[in-house]
PDB file of C-alpha atoms in Angstrom:
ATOM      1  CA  UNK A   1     -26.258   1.702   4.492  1.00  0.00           C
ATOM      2  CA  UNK A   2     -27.923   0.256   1.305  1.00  0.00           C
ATOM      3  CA  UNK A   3     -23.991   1.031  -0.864  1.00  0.00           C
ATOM      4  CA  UNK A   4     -23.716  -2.138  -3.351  1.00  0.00           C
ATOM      5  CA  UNK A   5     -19.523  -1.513  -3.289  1.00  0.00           C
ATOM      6  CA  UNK A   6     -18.576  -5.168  -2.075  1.00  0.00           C
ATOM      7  CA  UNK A   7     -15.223  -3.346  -0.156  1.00  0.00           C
ATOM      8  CA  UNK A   8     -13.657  -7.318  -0.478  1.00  0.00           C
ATOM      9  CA  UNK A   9     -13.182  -6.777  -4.551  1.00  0.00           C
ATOM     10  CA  UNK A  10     -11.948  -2.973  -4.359  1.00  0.00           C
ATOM     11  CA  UNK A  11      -8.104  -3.402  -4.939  1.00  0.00           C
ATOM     12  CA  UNK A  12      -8.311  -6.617  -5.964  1.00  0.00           C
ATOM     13  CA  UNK A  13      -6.895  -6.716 -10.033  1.00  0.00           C
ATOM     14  CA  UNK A  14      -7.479  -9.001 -12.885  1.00  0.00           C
ATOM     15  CA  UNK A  15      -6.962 -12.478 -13.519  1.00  0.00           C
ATOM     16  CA  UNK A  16      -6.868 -16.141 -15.270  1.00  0.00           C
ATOM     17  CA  UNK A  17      -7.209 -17.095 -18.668  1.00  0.00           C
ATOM     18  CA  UNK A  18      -6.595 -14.411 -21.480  1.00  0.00           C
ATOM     19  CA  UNK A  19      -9.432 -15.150 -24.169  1.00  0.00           C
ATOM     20  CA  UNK A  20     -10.853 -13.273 -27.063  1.00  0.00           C
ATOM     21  CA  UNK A  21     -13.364 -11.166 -25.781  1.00  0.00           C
ATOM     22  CA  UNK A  22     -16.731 -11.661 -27.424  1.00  0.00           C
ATOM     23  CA  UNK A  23     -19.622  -8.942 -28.808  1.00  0.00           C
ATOM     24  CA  UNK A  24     -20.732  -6.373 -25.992  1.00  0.00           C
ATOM     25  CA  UNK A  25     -23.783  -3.624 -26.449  1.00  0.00           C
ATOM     26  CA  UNK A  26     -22.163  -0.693 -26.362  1.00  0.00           C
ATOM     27  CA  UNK A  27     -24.382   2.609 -26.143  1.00  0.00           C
ATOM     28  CA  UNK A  28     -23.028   5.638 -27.718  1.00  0.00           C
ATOM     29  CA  UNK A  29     -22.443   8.562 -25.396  1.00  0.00           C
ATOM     30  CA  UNK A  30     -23.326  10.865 -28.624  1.00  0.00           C
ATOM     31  CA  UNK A  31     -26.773  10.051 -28.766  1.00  0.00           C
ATOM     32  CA  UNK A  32     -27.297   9.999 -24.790  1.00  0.00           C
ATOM     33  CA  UNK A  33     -27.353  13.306 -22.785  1.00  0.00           C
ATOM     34  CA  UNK A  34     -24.001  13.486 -20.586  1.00  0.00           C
ATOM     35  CA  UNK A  35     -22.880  15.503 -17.927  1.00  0.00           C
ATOM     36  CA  UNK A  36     -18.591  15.910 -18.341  1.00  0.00           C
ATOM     37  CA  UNK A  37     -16.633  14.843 -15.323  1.00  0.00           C
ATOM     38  CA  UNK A  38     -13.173  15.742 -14.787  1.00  0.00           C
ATOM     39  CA  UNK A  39     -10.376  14.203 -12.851  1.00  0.00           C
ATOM     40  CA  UNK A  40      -7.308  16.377 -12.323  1.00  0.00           C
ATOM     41  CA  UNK A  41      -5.558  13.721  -9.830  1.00  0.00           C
ATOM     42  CA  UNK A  42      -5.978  11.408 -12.788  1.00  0.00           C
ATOM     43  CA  UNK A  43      -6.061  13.470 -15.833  1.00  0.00           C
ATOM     44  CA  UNK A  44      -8.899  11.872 -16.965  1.00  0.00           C
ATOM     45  CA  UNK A  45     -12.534  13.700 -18.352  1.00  0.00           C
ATOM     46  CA  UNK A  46     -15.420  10.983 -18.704  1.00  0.00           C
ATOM     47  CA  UNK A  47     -18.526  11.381 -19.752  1.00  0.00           C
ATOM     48  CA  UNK A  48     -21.580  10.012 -17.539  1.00  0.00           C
ATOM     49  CA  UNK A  49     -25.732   9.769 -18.704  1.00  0.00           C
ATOM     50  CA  UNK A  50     -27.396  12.151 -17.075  1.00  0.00           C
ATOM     51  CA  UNK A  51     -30.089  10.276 -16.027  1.00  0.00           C
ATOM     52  CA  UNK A  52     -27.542   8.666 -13.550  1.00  0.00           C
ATOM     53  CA  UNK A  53     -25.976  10.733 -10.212  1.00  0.00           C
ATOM     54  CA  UNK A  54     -22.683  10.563  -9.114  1.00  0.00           C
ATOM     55  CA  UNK A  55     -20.260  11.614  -6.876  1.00  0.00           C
ATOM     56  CA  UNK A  56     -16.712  12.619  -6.619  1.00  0.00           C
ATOM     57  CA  UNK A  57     -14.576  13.183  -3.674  1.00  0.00           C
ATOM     58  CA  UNK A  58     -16.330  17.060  -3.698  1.00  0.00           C
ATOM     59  CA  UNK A  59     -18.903  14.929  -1.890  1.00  0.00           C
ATOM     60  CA  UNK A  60     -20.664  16.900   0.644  1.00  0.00           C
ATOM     61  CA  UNK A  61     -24.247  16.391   2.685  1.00  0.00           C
ATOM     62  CA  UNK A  62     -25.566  19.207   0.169  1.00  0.00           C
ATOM     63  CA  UNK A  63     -24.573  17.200  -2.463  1.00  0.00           C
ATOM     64  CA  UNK A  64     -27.947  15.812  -4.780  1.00  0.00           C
ATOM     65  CA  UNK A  65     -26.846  12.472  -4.914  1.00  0.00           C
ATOM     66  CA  UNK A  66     -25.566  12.050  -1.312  1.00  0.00           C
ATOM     67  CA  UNK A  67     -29.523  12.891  -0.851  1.00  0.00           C
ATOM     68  CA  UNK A  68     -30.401   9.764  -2.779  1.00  0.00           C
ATOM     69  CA  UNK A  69     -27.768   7.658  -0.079  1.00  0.00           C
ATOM     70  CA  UNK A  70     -29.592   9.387   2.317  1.00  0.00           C
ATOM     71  CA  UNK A  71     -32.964   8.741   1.097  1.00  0.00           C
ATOM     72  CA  UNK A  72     -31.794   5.051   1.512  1.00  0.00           C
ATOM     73  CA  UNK A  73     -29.850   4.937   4.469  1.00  0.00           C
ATOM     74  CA  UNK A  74     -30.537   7.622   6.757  1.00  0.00           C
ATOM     75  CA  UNK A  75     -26.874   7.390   8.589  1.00  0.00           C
ATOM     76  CA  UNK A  76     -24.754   7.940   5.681  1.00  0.00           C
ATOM     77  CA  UNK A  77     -21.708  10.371   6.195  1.00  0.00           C
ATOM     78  CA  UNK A  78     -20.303  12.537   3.362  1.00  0.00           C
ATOM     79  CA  UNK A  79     -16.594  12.332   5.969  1.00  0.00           C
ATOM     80  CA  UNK A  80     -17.092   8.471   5.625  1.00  0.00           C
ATOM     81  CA  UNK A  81     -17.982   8.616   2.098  1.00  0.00           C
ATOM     82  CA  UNK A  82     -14.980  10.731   1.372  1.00  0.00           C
ATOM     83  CA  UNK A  83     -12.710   8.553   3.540  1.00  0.00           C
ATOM     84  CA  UNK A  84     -13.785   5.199   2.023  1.00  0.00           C
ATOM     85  CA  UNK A  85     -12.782   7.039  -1.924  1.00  0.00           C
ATOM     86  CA  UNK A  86      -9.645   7.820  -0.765  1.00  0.00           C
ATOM     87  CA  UNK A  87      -8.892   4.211   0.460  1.00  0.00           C
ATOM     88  CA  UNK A  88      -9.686   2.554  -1.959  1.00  0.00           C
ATOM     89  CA  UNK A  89      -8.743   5.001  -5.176  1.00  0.00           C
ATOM     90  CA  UNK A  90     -12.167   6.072  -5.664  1.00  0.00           C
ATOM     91  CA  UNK A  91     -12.567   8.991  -7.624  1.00  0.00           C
ATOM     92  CA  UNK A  92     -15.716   8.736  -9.503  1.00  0.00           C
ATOM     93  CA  UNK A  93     -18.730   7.077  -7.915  1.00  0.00           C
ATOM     94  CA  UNK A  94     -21.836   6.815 -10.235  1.00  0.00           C
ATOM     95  CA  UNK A  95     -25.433   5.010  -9.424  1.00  0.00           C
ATOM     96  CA  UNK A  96     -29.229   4.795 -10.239  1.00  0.00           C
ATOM     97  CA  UNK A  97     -31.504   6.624  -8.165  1.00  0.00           C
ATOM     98  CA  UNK A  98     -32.871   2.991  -7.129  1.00  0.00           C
ATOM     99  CA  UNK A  99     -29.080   1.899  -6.547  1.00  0.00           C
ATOM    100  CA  UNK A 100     -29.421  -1.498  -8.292  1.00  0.00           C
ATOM    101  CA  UNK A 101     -25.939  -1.115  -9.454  1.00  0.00           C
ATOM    102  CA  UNK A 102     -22.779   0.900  -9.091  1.00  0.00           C
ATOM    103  CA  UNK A 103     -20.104   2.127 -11.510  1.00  0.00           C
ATOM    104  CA  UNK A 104     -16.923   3.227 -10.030  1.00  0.00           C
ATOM    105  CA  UNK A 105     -14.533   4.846 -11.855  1.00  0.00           C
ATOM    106  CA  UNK A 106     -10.730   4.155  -9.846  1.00  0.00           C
ATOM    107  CA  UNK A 107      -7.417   4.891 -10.266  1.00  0.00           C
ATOM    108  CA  UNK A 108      -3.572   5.383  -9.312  1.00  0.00           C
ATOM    109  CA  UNK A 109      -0.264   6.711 -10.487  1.00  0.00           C
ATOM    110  CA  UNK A 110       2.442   4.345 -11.133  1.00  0.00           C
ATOM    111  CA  UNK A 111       5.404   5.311  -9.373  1.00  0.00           C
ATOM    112  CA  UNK A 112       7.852   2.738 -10.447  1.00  0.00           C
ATOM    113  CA  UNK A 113      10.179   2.496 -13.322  1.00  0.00           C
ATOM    114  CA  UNK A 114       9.767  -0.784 -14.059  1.00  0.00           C
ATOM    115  CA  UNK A 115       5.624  -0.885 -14.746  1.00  0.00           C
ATOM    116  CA  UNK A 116       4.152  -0.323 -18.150  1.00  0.00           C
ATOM    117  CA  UNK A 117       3.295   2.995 -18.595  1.00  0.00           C
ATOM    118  CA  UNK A 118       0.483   2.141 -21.364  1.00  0.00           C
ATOM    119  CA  UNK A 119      -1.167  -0.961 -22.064  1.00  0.00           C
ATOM    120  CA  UNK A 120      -0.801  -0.588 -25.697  1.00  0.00           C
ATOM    121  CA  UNK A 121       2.807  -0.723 -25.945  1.00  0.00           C
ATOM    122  CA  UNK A 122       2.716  -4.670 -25.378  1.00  0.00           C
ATOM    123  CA  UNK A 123       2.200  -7.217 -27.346  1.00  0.00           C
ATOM    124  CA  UNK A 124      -0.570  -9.820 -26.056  1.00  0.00           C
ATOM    125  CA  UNK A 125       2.092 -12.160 -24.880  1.00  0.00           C
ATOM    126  CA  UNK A 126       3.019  -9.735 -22.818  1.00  0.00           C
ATOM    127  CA  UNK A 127      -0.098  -9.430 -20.344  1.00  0.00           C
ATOM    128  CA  UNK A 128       1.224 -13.098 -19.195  1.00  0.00           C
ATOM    129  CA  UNK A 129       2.688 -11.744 -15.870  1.00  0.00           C
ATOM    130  CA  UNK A 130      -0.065  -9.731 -15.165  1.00  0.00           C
ATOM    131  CA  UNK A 131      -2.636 -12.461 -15.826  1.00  0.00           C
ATOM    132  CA  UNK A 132       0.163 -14.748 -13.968  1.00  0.00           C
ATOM    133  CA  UNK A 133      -0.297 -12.406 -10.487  1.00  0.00           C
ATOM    134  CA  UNK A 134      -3.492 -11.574 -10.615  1.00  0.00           C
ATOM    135  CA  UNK A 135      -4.874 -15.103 -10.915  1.00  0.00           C
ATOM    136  CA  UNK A 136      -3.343 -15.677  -7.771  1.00  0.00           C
ATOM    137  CA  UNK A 137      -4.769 -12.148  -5.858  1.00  0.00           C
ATOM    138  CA  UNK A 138      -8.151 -13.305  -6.699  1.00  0.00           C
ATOM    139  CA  UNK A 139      -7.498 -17.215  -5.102  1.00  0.00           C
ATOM    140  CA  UNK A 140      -6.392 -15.669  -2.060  1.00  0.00           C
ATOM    141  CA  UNK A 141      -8.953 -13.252  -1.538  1.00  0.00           C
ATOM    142  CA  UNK A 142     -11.586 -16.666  -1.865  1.00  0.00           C
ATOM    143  CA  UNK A 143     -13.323 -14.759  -5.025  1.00  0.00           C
ATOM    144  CA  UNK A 144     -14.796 -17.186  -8.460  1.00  0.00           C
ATOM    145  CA  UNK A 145     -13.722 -15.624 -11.228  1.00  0.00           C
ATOM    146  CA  UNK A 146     -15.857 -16.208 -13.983  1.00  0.00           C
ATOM    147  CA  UNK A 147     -13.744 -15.318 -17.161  1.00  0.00           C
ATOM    148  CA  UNK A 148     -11.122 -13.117 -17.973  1.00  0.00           C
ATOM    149  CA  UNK A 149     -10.318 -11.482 -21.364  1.00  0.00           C
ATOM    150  CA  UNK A 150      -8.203  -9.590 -23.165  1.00  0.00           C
ATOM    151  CA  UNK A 151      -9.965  -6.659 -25.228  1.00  0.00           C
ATOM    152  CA  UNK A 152      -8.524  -4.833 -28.104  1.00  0.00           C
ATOM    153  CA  UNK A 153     -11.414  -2.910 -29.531  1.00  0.00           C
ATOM    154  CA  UNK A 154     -12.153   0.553 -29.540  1.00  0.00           C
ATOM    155  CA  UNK A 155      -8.502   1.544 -29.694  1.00  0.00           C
ATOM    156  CA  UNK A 156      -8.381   0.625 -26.128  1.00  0.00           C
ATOM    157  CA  UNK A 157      -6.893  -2.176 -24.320  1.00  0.00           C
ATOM    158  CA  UNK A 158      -8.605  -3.650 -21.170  1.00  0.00           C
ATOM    159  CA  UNK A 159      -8.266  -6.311 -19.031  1.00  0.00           C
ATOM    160  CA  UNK A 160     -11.636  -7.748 -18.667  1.00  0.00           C
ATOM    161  CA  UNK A 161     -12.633  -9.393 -15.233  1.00  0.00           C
ATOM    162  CA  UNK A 162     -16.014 -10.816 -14.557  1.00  0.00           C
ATOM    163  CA  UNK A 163     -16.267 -11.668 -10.918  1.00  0.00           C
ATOM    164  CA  UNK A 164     -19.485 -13.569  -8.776  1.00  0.00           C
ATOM    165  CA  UNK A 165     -19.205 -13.671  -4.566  1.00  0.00           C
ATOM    166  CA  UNK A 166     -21.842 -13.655  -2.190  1.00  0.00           C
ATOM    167  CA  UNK A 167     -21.429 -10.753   0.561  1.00  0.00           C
ATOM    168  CA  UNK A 168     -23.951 -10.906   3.860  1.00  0.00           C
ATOM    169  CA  UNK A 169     -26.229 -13.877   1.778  1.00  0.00           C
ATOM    170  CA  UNK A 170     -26.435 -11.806  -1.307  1.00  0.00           C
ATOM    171  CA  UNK A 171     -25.077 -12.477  -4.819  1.00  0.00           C
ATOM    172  CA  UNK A 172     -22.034  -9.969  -5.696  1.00  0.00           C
ATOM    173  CA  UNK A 173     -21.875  -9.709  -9.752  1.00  0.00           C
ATOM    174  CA  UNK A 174     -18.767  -7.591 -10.516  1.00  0.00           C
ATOM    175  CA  UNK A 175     -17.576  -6.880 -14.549  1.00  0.00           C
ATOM    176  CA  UNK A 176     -13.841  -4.662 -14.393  1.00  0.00           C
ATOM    177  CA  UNK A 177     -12.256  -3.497 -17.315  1.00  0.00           C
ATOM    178  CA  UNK A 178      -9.009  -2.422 -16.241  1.00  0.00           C
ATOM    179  CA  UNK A 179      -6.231  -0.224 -18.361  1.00  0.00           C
ATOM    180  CA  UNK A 180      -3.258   1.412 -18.054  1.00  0.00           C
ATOM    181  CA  UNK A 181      -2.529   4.852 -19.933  1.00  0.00           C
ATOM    182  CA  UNK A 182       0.229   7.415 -19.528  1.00  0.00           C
ATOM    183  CA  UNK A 183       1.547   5.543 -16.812  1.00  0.00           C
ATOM    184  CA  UNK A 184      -2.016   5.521 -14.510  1.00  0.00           C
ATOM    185  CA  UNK A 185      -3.796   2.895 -13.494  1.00  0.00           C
ATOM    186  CA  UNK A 186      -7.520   2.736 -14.720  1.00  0.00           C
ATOM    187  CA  UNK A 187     -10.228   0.988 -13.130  1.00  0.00           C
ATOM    188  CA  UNK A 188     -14.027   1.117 -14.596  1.00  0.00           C
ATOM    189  CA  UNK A 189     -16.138  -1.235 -12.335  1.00  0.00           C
ATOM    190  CA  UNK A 190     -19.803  -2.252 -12.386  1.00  0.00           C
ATOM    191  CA  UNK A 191     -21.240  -3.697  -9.593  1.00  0.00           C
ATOM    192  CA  UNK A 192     -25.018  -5.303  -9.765  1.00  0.00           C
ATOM    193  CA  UNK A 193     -25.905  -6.990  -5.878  1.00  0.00           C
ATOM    194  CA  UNK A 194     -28.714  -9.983  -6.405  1.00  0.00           C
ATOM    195  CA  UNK A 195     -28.913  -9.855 -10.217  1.00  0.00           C
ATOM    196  CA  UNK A 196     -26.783 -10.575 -13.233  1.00  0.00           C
ATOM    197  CA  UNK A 197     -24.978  -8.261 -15.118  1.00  0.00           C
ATOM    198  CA  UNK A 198     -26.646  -7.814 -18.928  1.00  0.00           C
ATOM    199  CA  UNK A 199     -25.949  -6.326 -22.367  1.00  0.00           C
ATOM    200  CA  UNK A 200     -27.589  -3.244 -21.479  1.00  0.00           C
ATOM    201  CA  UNK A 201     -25.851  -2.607 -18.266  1.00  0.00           C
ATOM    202  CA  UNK A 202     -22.052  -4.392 -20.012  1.00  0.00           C
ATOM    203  CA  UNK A 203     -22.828  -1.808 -22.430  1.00  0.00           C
ATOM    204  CA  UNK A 204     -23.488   1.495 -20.415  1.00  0.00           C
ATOM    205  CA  UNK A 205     -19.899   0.550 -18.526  1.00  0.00           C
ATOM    206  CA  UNK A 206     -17.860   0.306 -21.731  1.00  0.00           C
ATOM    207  CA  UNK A 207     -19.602   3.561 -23.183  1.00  0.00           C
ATOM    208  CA  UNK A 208     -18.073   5.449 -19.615  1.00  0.00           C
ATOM    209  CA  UNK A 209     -14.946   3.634 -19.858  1.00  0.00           C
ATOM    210  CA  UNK A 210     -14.791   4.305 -23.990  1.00  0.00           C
ATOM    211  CA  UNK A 211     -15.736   7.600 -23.438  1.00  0.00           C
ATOM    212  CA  UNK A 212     -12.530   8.760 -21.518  1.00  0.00           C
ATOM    213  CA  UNK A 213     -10.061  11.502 -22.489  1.00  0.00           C
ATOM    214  CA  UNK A 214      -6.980  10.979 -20.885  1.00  0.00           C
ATOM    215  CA  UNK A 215      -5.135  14.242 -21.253  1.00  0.00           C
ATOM    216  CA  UNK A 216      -3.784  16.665 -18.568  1.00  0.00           C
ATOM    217  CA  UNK A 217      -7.086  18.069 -16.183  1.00  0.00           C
ATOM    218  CA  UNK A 218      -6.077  21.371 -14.926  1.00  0.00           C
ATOM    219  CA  UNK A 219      -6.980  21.196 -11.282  1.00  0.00           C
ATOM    220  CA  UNK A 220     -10.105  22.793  -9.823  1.00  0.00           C
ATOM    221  CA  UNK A 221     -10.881  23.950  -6.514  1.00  0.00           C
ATOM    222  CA  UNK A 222     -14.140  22.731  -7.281  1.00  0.00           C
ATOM    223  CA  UNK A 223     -13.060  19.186  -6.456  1.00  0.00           C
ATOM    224  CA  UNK A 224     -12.422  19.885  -2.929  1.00  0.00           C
ATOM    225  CA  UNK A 225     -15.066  18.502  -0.460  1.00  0.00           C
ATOM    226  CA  UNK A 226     -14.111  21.166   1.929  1.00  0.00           C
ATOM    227  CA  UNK A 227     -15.021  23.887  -1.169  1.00  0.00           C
ATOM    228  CA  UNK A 228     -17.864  22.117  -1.363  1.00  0.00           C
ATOM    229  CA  UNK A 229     -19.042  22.182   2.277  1.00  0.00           C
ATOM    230  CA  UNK A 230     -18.231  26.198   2.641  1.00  0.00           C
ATOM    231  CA  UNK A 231     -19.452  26.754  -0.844  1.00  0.00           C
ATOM    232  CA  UNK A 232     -23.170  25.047   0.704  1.00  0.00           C
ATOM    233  CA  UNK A 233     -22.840  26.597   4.281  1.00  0.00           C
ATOM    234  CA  UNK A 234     -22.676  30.385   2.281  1.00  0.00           C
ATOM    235  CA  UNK A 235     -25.218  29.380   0.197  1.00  0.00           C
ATOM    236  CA  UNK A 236     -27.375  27.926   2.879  1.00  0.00           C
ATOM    237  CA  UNK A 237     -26.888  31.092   5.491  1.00  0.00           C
ATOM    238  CA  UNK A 238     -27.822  33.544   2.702  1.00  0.00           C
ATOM    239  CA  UNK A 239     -30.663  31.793   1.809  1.00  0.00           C
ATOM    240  CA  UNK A 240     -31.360  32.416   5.736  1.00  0.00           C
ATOM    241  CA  UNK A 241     -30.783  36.048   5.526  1.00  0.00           C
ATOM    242  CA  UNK A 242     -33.066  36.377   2.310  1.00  0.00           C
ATOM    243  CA  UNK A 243     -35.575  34.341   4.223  1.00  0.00           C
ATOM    244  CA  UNK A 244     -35.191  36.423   7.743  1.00  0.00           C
ATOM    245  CA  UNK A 245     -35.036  39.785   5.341  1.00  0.00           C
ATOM    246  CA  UNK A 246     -38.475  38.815   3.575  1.00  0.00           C
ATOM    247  CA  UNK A 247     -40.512  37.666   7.130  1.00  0.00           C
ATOM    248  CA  UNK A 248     -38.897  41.281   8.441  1.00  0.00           C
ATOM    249  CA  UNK A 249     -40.169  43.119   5.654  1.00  0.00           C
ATOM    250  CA  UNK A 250     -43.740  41.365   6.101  1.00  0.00           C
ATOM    251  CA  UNK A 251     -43.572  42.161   9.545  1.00  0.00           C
ATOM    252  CA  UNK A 252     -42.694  45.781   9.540  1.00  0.00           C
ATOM    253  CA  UNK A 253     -44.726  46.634   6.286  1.00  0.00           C
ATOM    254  CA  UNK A 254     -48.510  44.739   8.182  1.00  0.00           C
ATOM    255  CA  UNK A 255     -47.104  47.172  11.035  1.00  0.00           C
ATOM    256  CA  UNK A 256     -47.369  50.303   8.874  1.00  0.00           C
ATOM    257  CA  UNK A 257     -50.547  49.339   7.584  1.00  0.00           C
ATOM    258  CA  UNK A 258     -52.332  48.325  11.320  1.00  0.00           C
ATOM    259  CA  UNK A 259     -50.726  52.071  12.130  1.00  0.00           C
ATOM    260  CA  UNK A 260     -53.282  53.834   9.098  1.00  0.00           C
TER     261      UNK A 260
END
């Protein structure tokens, strides 16, 4: 399957040296067409171009973008798609039609008492531990890790990881900005295979990651896969009927007419 997700980095946090972070191209969202995606298990809305596809975990073989996977790689699953979000705290999966590059929107709750519940309750000193532990994930799981940062702009605080591997003899470039808000983690990835990251593709992942709303997301049945899959198989069989009902009519109405 032609999927540029490197399944090595997914999990893996941020890491090493806290820096300044220096000027990114950032493309407004208000002058770009979006379509508005919505993330009840997150409570999350983002907003993506709509010149891009995407998928959530409604993913389903009727899906329009699983027909661009499928385009590529004939035996892709919407069950393994679906499977592979859910391990890995997938819930937003967004991609060219060409597939050059993948933005992945992931995330988790945090359960214990003791985490930060919002990244910008701390002081910068205070991402020391995080840094501290992360460094150390990254070592072990044999990845360079170009440069990491500490960015303060857009009244948002990420952790900035920029990340190069090389998975089956191809260069892995990976740029994270990672956050946590109302006591969720947030995950905004980019992932180019064979070709450096830019300014133009830097900047589309910090507009999706700048764009995002994080209030409560009423859930939707709508982001159920298996919604989804009935919603298409209805669809589908009375599309069949409408189709059977029309060659029936032809049939019966040429009859008539042979009869005069």
């Amino acid at each position: 399957m032609k999927k540029i997700i490197a399944t090595s980095l997914l999990g893996v946090l941020l890491t090493t040296l806290i820096i300044p972070w220096g000027p990114h191209t950032v493309m407004a969202t208000d002058t770009v067409p979006c379509n508005t995606v919505a993330v009840s298990d997150l409570d999350v809305t983002i907003q993506v171009p709509s010149s891009l596809y995407y998928l959530t975990r409604n993913v389903s073989a009727g899906n329009e973008a699983f027909a661009v996977l499928k385009e590529l790689d004939d035996s892709a699953n919407a069950n393994d798609m679906l499977n592979y979000y859910i391990a890995n705290d997938v819930y937003v999966d967004i991609f060219p039609e060409d597939l050059q590059y993948e933005i992945l929107v992931q995330g988790s709750k945090i359960h214990s008492s003791e985490e930060v519940k919002d990244f910008t309750q701390l002081e910068e000193t205070d991402f020391a531990p995080y840094v501290e532990r992360m460094r150390k994930e990254y070592e072990e799981a044999g990845i360079d890790c170009d440069c990491i940062v500490l960015d303060r702009k857009n009244e948002q605080t990420f952790l900035v990881t920029s990340t190069h591997s090389t998975l089956n003899n191809t260069s892995v470039y990976v740029l994270r900005l990672y956050t946590v808000v109302n006591g969720y983690n947030y995950y905004y990835v980019l992932q180019s295979n064979g070709k450096e990251i830019d300014a133009t593709l830097e900047g589309l992942l910090y507009d999706i990651a700048n764009s995002a709303v994080y209030e409560p997301v009423e859930a939707s049945i709508t982001e159920s896969s298996l919604f989804m899959e009935l919603y298409e198989t209805v669809i589908g069989f009375g599309l069949t009927i409408l189709i059977l009902g029309g060659i029936l009519f032809t049939l019966i109405h040429a009859q008539k007419k042979a009869k005069k």
